[in-house]
């Protein structure tokens, strides 16, 4: 009896064993191949997007420096940049379908490195050979550190792969780690939004933290949408599931609000600070969301996790050094000081103000009610009086208007 029942017991336990193996991260060579495909797509996408943005910037600069009356959207350079930008964003979007989220997000440092190299090579600035190392040594060191960090990220990145089916995404969406993470994120987001809107705390860290929290939800939904599209292309249709459209709406909404906060930050702070601080905060928040929602680091050993964290830190330092060496824009001057112009007479020595005075009254320069000025500066009023003949005891007028007769 026992010998006859043992095969049936083994057959009943086999599906459970295979089910348990299916949730474990893949360790075969194909999973590393998927990681490589996703990383190459992300690097290609960020590189092409950086070239596209510089092309569009070059188009604007060229039109501003010439007498061409055409608008920027009527030039071939601008449209070429737009085409490359769409191509690059498609490459980044498709990379989320192959590699884990925590691997793809830090690779955005490639765009910072590409922009720095393009700015050094193709922007023709006047500099002396002695000033080259002093001006660009931090940029070259930052580029080197960013490349080393990217290599560590690709080599020691998480190796967990899972089919992005509607059932798997729904299971992750209602799991208690992600629900707890969402609760904490919503509380932090509401507190930051309160201080930003009600208390006028326009600090760059607060604004970019709002961007990072929204961006973490954006990349989570992007991976879900891209993964479901890839599974549908492979044969198992997932586009008829409601969870696909829920993720699609969340992706569009969070991306729009993220762009809104980024536009507000760009009006208050320098783009170099936004690039460095935003990259660090957004990458940290996105990796945390990916590790909580998709369980990217499930089954990874301590060595791989530590080397991946080291790669992130090296990439953070490289981006910080690159953006720190950028030239700050010169603020706009509302008027030109007359003292700074060569050949102009200095009028401030006589006490006469030339530039506009910032007073309560609406006045500009000499067009001011100067009641307190000495009497010598006030214009004299000369009354016009006609001479009256035959009158006595009348004081002589300031001047006379003589009427000449025809005989004279």
C-alpha positions as a Python dict, from the first residue, in 0.01 Angstrom:
ca = {
    (1, 'X'): (0, 0, 0),
    (2, 'X'): (272, 245, 89),
    (3, 'X'): (474, 156, -221),
    (4, 'X'): (168, 199, -440),
    (5, 'X'): (76, 536, -295),
    (6, 'X'): (424, 688, -322),
    (7, 'X'): (409, 758, -700),
    (8, 'X'): (74, 934, -662),
    (9, 'X'): (211, 1147, -384),
    (10, 'X'): (507, 1243, -597),
    (11, 'X'): (281, 1336, -887),
    (12, 'X'): (65, 1551, -662),
    (13, 'X'): (363, 1738, -523),
    (14, 'X'): (516, 1810, -864),
    (15, 'X'): (287, 2103, -966),
    (16, 'X'): (347, 2270, -631),
    (17, 'X'): (722, 2248, -678),
    (18, 'X'): (705, 2394, -1027),
    (19, 'X'): (481, 2673, -903),
    (20, 'X'): (730, 2756, -633),
    (21, 'X'): (1014, 2763, -884),
    (22, 'X'): (824, 2998, -1117),
    (23, 'X'): (823, 3284, -869),
    (24, 'X'): (1196, 3261, -806),
    (25, 'X'): (1424, 3490, -1005),
    (26, 'X'): (1574, 3340, -1317),
    (27, 'X'): (1935, 3237, -1298),
    (28, 'X'): (1990, 3107, -1650),
    (29, 'X'): (2183, 3280, -1925),
    (30, 'X'): (1865, 3399, -2098),
    (31, 'X'): (1781, 3628, -1807),
    (32, 'X'): (2122, 3795, -1838),
    (33, 'X'): (2056, 3833, -2209),
    (34, 'X'): (1730, 4013, -2131),
    (35, 'X'): (1915, 4240, -1890),
    (36, 'X'): (2167, 4323, -2159),
    (37, 'X'): (1897, 4395, -2417),
    (38, 'X'): (1711, 4625, -2177),
    (39, 'X'): (2029, 4807, -2071),
    (40, 'X'): (2140, 4861, -2432),
    (41, 'X'): (1796, 4992, -2526),
    (42, 'X'): (1800, 5232, -2231),
    (43, 'X'): (2152, 5356, -2309),
    (44, 'X'): (2062, 5400, -2676),
    (45, 'X'): (1742, 5585, -2589),
    (46, 'X'): (1907, 5828, -2346),
    (47, 'X'): (2194, 5892, -2587),
    (48, 'X'): (1962, 5966, -2879),
    (49, 'X'): (1737, 6185, -2662),
    (50, 'X'): (2037, 6392, -2551),
    (51, 'X'): (2149, 6443, -2912),
    (52, 'X'): (1791, 6539, -3007),
    (53, 'X'): (1763, 6803, -2736),
    (54, 'X'): (2096, 6955, -2836),
    (55, 'X'): (1985, 6962, -3199),
    (56, 'X'): (1671, 7152, -3108),
    (57, 'X'): (1873, 7390, -2891),
    (58, 'X'): (2112, 7447, -3182),
    (59, 'X'): (1815, 7526, -3405),
    (60, 'X'): (1690, 7794, -3164),
    (61, 'X'): (2038, 7947, -3126),
    (62, 'X'): (2092, 7954, -3501),
    (63, 'X'): (1761, 8130, -3564),
    (64, 'X'): (1826, 8380, -3286),
    (65, 'X'): (2168, 8470, -3429),
    (66, 'X'): (2049, 8518, -3787),
    (67, 'X'): (1796, 8735, -3966),
    (68, 'X'): (1588, 8436, -4070),
    (69, 'X'): (1221, 8525, -4014),
    (70, 'X'): (1111, 8160, -4006),
    (71, 'X'): (974, 8001, -3690),
    (72, 'X'): (1169, 7721, -3524),
    (73, 'X'): (916, 7453, -3622),
    (74, 'X'): (973, 7533, -3990),
    (75, 'X'): (1338, 7427, -3986),
    (76, 'X'): (1470, 7082, -4073),
    (77, 'X'): (1706, 7081, -3775),
    (78, 'X'): (1425, 7116, -3525),
    (79, 'X'): (1217, 6842, -3688),
    (80, 'X'): (1521, 6614, -3697),
    (81, 'X'): (1564, 6671, -3326),
    (82, 'X'): (1197, 6594, -3264),
    (83, 'X'): (1221, 6269, -3462),
    (84, 'X'): (1530, 6160, -3268),
    (85, 'X'): (1361, 6256, -2940),
    (86, 'X'): (1061, 6034, -3015),
    (87, 'X'): (1295, 5752, -3119),
    (88, 'X'): (1495, 5784, -2798),
    (89, 'X'): (1187, 5786, -2576),
    (90, 'X'): (1057, 5476, -2754),
    (91, 'X'): (1389, 5303, -2684),
    (92, 'X'): (1371, 5390, -2313),
    (93, 'X'): (1006, 5283, -2297),
    (94, 'X'): (1075, 4947, -2458),
    (95, 'X'): (1372, 4882, -2227),
    (96, 'X'): (1137, 4853, -1928),
    (97, 'X'): (978, 4546, -2088),
    (98, 'X'): (1303, 4349, -2083),
    (99, 'X'): (1508, 4446, -1777),
    (100, 'X'): (1412, 4509, -1413),
    (101, 'X'): (1301, 4855, -1313),
    (102, 'X'): (1589, 4909, -1069),
    (103, 'X'): (1839, 4850, -1349),
    (104, 'X'): (1686, 5081, -1611),
    (105, 'X'): (1625, 5390, -1397),
    (106, 'X'): (1988, 5471, -1297),
    (107, 'X'): (2099, 5449, -1661),
    (108, 'X'): (1957, 5797, -1722),
    (109, 'X'): (2304, 5920, -1623),
    (110, 'X'): (2400, 5846, -1985),
    (111, 'X'): (2203, 6151, -2102),
    (112, 'X'): (2392, 6376, -1858),
    (113, 'X'): (2728, 6240, -1978),
    (114, 'X'): (2628, 6282, -2344),
    (115, 'X'): (2510, 6640, -2289),
    (116, 'X'): (2837, 6728, -2114),
    (117, 'X'): (3049, 6584, -2397),
    (118, 'X'): (2840, 6754, -2666),
    (119, 'X'): (2862, 7084, -2479),
    (120, 'X'): (3241, 7066, -2454),
    (121, 'X'): (3307, 6958, -2814),
    (122, 'X'): (3043, 7130, -3023),
    (123, 'X'): (2983, 7453, -2833),
    (124, 'X'): (3253, 7685, -2962),
    (125, 'X'): (3353, 7882, -2656),
    (126, 'X'): (3664, 8098, -2637),
    (127, 'X'): (3906, 7957, -2382),
    (128, 'X'): (4276, 7953, -2330),
    (129, 'X'): (4474, 7626, -2319),
    (130, 'X'): (4577, 7696, -1960),
    (131, 'X'): (4214, 7731, -1854),
    (132, 'X'): (4098, 7407, -2017),
    (133, 'X'): (4191, 7175, -1732),
    (134, 'X'): (4067, 7419, -1472),
    (135, 'X'): (3729, 7451, -1640),
    (136, 'X'): (3668, 7099, -1764),
    (137, 'X'): (3862, 6869, -1532),
    (138, 'X'): (3556, 6816, -1313),
    (139, 'X'): (3345, 6734, -1618),
    (140, 'X'): (3590, 6471, -1742),
    (141, 'X'): (3623, 6317, -1394),
    (142, 'X'): (3243, 6313, -1362),
    (143, 'X'): (3205, 6147, -1702),
    (144, 'X'): (3455, 5880, -1603),
    (145, 'X'): (3278, 5812, -1273),
    (146, 'X'): (2940, 5796, -1447),
    (147, 'X'): (3074, 5542, -1697),
    (148, 'X'): (3220, 5329, -1415),
    (149, 'X'): (2892, 5349, -1226),
    (150, 'X'): (2698, 5247, -1537),
    (151, 'X'): (2925, 4945, -1582),
    (152, 'X'): (2869, 4837, -1221),
    (153, 'X'): (2494, 4881, -1259),
    (154, 'X'): (2475, 4667, -1571),
    (155, 'X'): (2709, 4399, -1428),
    (156, 'X'): (2558, 4367, -1081),
    (157, 'X'): (2201, 4471, -1155),
    (158, 'X'): (1903, 4270, -1028),
    (159, 'X'): (1825, 3957, -1225),
    (160, 'X'): (1458, 3902, -1144),
    (161, 'X'): (1234, 3855, -1448),
    (162, 'X'): (863, 3805, -1447),
    (163, 'X'): (596, 3799, -1715),
    (164, 'X'): (397, 4121, -1699),
    (165, 'X'): (56, 3959, -1715),
    (166, 'X'): (-258, 4116, -1573),
    (167, 'X'): (-272, 3851, -1300),
    (168, 'X'): (85, 3917, -1181),
    (169, 'X'): (43, 4294, -1183),
    (170, 'X'): (-284, 4270, -987),
    (171, 'X'): (-118, 4044, -732),
    (172, 'X'): (167, 4292, -682),
    (173, 'X'): (-76, 4582, -667),
    (174, 'X'): (-267, 4441, -368),
    (175, 'X'): (35, 4302, -183),
    (176, 'X'): (86, 4440, 167),
    (177, 'X'): (445, 4568, 112),
    (178, 'X'): (334, 4785, -178),
    (179, 'X'): (21, 4904, 4),
    (180, 'X'): (234, 5006, 302),
    (181, 'X'): (480, 5178, 70),
    (182, 'X'): (196, 5364, -104),
    (183, 'X'): (53, 5476, 230),
    (184, 'X'): (388, 5621, 340),
    (185, 'X'): (441, 5785, 2),
    (186, 'X'): (97, 5947, 0),
    (187, 'X'): (149, 6087, 351),
    (188, 'X'): (492, 6228, 262),
    (189, 'X'): (361, 6370, -66),
    (190, 'X'): (70, 6546, 107),
    (191, 'X'): (300, 6696, 370),
    (192, 'X'): (543, 6823, 108),
    (193, 'X'): (258, 6963, -101),
    (194, 'X'): (118, 7143, 206),
    (195, 'X'): (448, 7310, 286),
    (196, 'X'): (501, 7398, -80),
    (197, 'X'): (155, 7544, -146),
    (198, 'X'): (42, 7681, 190),
    (199, 'X'): (370, 7777, 358),
    (200, 'X'): (546, 7889, 36),
    (201, 'X'): (843, 7661, 102),
    (202, 'X'): (994, 7692, -244),
    (203, 'X'): (1307, 7494, -163),
    (204, 'X'): (1460, 7293, -444),
    (205, 'X'): (1467, 6975, -233),
    (206, 'X'): (1093, 6996, -162),
    (207, 'X'): (999, 7052, -527),
    (208, 'X'): (1227, 6776, -654),
    (209, 'X'): (1104, 6537, -385),
    (210, 'X'): (752, 6591, -520),
    (211, 'X'): (887, 6516, -868),
    (212, 'X'): (1068, 6205, -743),
    (213, 'X'): (761, 6062, -568),
    (214, 'X'): (550, 6114, -879),
    (215, 'X'): (829, 5975, -1095),
    (216, 'X'): (847, 5655, -892),
    (217, 'X'): (484, 5585, -972),
    (218, 'X'): (544, 5680, -1335),
    (219, 'X'): (818, 5423, -1387),
    (220, 'X'): (616, 5153, -1207),
    (221, 'X'): (324, 5205, -1444),
    (222, 'X'): (555, 5239, -1746),
    (223, 'X'): (707, 4897, -1679),
    (224, 'X'): (359, 4747, -1637),
    (225, 'X'): (230, 4897, -1963),
    (226, 'X'): (544, 4810, -2162),
    (227, 'X'): (556, 4456, -2021),
    (228, 'X'): (190, 4389, -2101),
    (229, 'X'): (238, 4516, -2456),
    (230, 'X'): (538, 4283, -2499),
    (231, 'X'): (343, 3984, -2365),
    (232, 'X'): (57, 4070, -2601),
    (233, 'X'): (297, 4082, -2896),
    (234, 'X'): (434, 3741, -2796),
    (235, 'X'): (84, 3589, -2824),
    (236, 'X'): (-92, 3618, -2487),
    (237, 'X'): (-328, 3915, -2521),
    (238, 'X'): (-326, 4143, -2216),
    (239, 'X'): (-471, 4462, -2362),
    (240, 'X'): (-830, 4357, -2286),
    (241, 'X'): (-768, 4362, -1911),
    (242, 'X'): (-887, 4661, -1704),
    (243, 'X'): (-558, 4676, -1515),
    (244, 'X'): (-380, 4775, -1838),
    (245, 'X'): (-592, 5088, -1879),
    (246, 'X'): (-568, 5171, -1510),
    (247, 'X'): (-190, 5164, -1536),
    (248, 'X'): (-201, 5364, -1861),
    (249, 'X'): (-411, 5642, -1705),
    (250, 'X'): (-187, 5654, -1396),
    (251, 'X'): (121, 5673, -1617),
    (252, 'X'): (-13, 5971, -1816),
    (253, 'X'): (-144, 6156, -1508),
    (254, 'X'): (175, 6122, -1302),
    (255, 'X'): (390, 6219, -1601),
    (256, 'X'): (187, 6539, -1655),
    (257, 'X'): (205, 6646, -1289),
    (258, 'X'): (573, 6557, -1280),
    (259, 'X'): (638, 6784, -1578),
    (260, 'X'): (440, 7063, -1407),
    (261, 'X'): (655, 7056, -1094),
    (262, 'X'): (971, 7037, -1306),
    (263, 'X'): (863, 7349, -1496),
    (264, 'X'): (808, 7532, -1167),
    (265, 'X'): (1150, 7425, -1042),
    (266, 'X'): (1318, 7543, -1364),
    (267, 'X'): (1174, 7891, -1312),
    (268, 'X'): (1327, 7921, -965),
    (269, 'X'): (1658, 7736, -982),
    (270, 'X'): (1947, 7662, -1213),
    (271, 'X'): (1918, 7368, -1452),
    (272, 'X'): (2246, 7220, -1326),
    (273, 'X'): (2113, 7193, -972),
    (274, 'X'): (1786, 7044, -1097),
    (275, 'X'): (1974, 6784, -1303),
    (276, 'X'): (2201, 6663, -1021),
    (277, 'X'): (1960, 6674, -727),
    (278, 'X'): (1668, 6552, -937),
    (279, 'X'): (1866, 6256, -1070),
    (280, 'X'): (1971, 6146, -721),
    (281, 'X'): (1624, 6181, -564),
    (282, 'X'): (1433, 6033, -859),
    (283, 'X'): (1666, 5733, -891),
    (284, 'X'): (1647, 5658, -520),
    (285, 'X'): (1268, 5679, -514),
    (286, 'X'): (1232, 5469, -832),
    (287, 'X'): (1464, 5193, -705),
    (288, 'X'): (1268, 5180, -379),
    (289, 'X'): (940, 5153, -568),
    (290, 'X'): (1076, 4882, -797),
    (291, 'X'): (1214, 4681, -506),
    (292, 'X'): (877, 4704, -329),
    (293, 'X'): (637, 4651, -619),
    (294, 'X'): (825, 4414, -850),
    (295, 'X'): (1052, 4258, -584),
    (296, 'X'): (1358, 4327, -798),
    (297, 'X'): (1611, 4220, -535),
    (298, 'X'): (1432, 3904, -427),
    (299, 'X'): (1683, 3617, -414),
    (300, 'X'): (1989, 3836, -481),
    (301, 'X'): (2297, 3779, -265),
    (302, 'X'): (2453, 4048, -49),
    (303, 'X'): (2755, 4096, -277),
    (304, 'X'): (2544, 4182, -581),
    (305, 'X'): (2327, 4423, -379),
    (306, 'X'): (2632, 4599, -233),
    (307, 'X'): (2802, 4631, -573),
    (308, 'X'): (2480, 4762, -726),
    (309, 'X'): (2455, 5023, -447),
    (310, 'X'): (2820, 5116, -508),
    (311, 'X'): (2743, 5164, -877),
    (312, 'X'): (2456, 5396, -789),
    (313, 'X'): (2677, 5603, -557),
    (314, 'X'): (2953, 5632, -819),
    (315, 'X'): (2698, 5739, -1081),
    (316, 'X'): (2551, 5995, -837),
    (317, 'X'): (2896, 6143, -775),
    (318, 'X'): (2971, 6156, -1149),
    (319, 'X'): (2648, 6340, -1230),
    (320, 'X'): (2710, 6584, -943),
    (321, 'X'): (3059, 6669, -1072),
    (322, 'X'): (2935, 6712, -1429),
    (323, 'X'): (2652, 6947, -1339),
    (324, 'X'): (2858, 7142, -1087),
    (325, 'X'): (3098, 7264, -1358),
    (326, 'X'): (2825, 7406, -1581),
    (327, 'X'): (2838, 7775, -1650),
    (328, 'X'): (2571, 7971, -1465),
    (329, 'X'): (2353, 8200, -1674),
    (330, 'X'): (2408, 8576, -1643),
    (331, 'X'): (2104, 8751, -1496),
    (332, 'X'): (1923, 9003, -1715),
    (333, 'X'): (2006, 9370, -1648),
    (334, 'X'): (1704, 9604, -1685),
    (335, 'X'): (1921, 9902, -1780),
    (336, 'X'): (2284, 9983, -1859),
    (337, 'X'): (2487, 10185, -1614),
    (338, 'X'): (2605, 10509, -1773),
    (339, 'X'): (2931, 10492, -1580),
    (340, 'X'): (3024, 10164, -1749),
    (341, 'X'): (2987, 10302, -2102),
    (342, 'X'): (3311, 10436, -2249),
    (343, 'X'): (3303, 10790, -2375),
    (344, 'X'): (2992, 10891, -2177),
    (345, 'X'): (3004, 11188, -1942),
    (346, 'X'): (2971, 11097, -1578),
    (347, 'X'): (2672, 11293, -1450),
    (348, 'X'): (2659, 11143, -1101),
    (349, 'X'): (2932, 11380, -981),
    (350, 'X'): (2686, 11672, -997),
    (351, 'X'): (2418, 11494, -804),
    (352, 'X'): (2181, 11444, -1096),
    (353, 'X'): (2045, 11092, -1107),
    (354, 'X'): (2032, 10932, -1449),
    (355, 'X'): (1906, 10584, -1366),
    (356, 'X'): (1549, 10533, -1244),
    (357, 'X'): (1498, 10592, -873),
    (358, 'X'): (1317, 10312, -690),
    (359, 'X'): (1075, 10532, -491),
    (360, 'X'): (709, 10512, -413),
    (361, 'X'): (614, 10771, -671),
    (362, 'X'): (591, 10680, -1035),
    (363, 'X'): (878, 10877, -1182),
    (364, 'X'): (1166, 10820, -1415),
    (365, 'X'): (1486, 11021, -1394),
    (366, 'X'): (1425, 11394, -1426),
    (367, 'X'): (1049, 11351, -1472),
    (368, 'X'): (999, 11389, -1100),
    (369, 'X'): (825, 11642, -881),
    (370, 'X'): (1137, 11802, -731),
    (371, 'X'): (971, 12023, -469),
    (372, 'X'): (1269, 12004, -236),
    (373, 'X'): (1523, 12125, -491),
    (374, 'X'): (1670, 12474, -457),
    (375, 'X'): (1505, 12769, -617),
    (376, 'X'): (1774, 12792, -879),
    (377, 'X'): (1648, 12477, -1049),
    (378, 'X'): (1286, 12591, -1066),
    (379, 'X'): (1183, 12758, -1391),
    (380, 'X'): (1089, 13127, -1377),
    (381, 'X'): (743, 13240, -1482),
    (382, 'X'): (746, 13565, -1679),
    (383, 'X'): (414, 13746, -1697),
    (384, 'X'): (324, 13916, -2022),
    (385, 'X'): (196, 14265, -1958),
    (386, 'X'): (107, 14525, -2222),
    (387, 'X'): (212, 14887, -2162),
    (388, 'X'): (-69, 15119, -2057),
    (389, 'X'): (-10, 15481, -2160),
    (390, 'X'): (-112, 15762, -1932),
    (391, 'X'): (-111, 15562, -1612),
    (392, 'X'): (99, 15677, -1322),
    (393, 'X'): (219, 15499, -1017),
    (394, 'X'): (235, 15168, -1203),
    (395, 'X'): (549, 14969, -1151),
    (396, 'X'): (755, 14887, -1455),
    (397, 'X'): (680, 14540, -1596),
    (398, 'X'): (951, 14280, -1631),
    (399, 'X'): (954, 14344, -2002),
    (400, 'X'): (750, 14540, -2253),
    (401, 'X'): (568, 14442, -2564),
    (402, 'X'): (597, 14734, -2807),
    (403, 'X'): (332, 14787, -3070),
    (404, 'X'): (474, 14944, -3382),
    (405, 'X'): (255, 15165, -3595),
    (406, 'X'): (237, 15159, -3971),
    (407, 'X'): (416, 15494, -3997),
    (408, 'X'): (720, 15364, -3821),
}
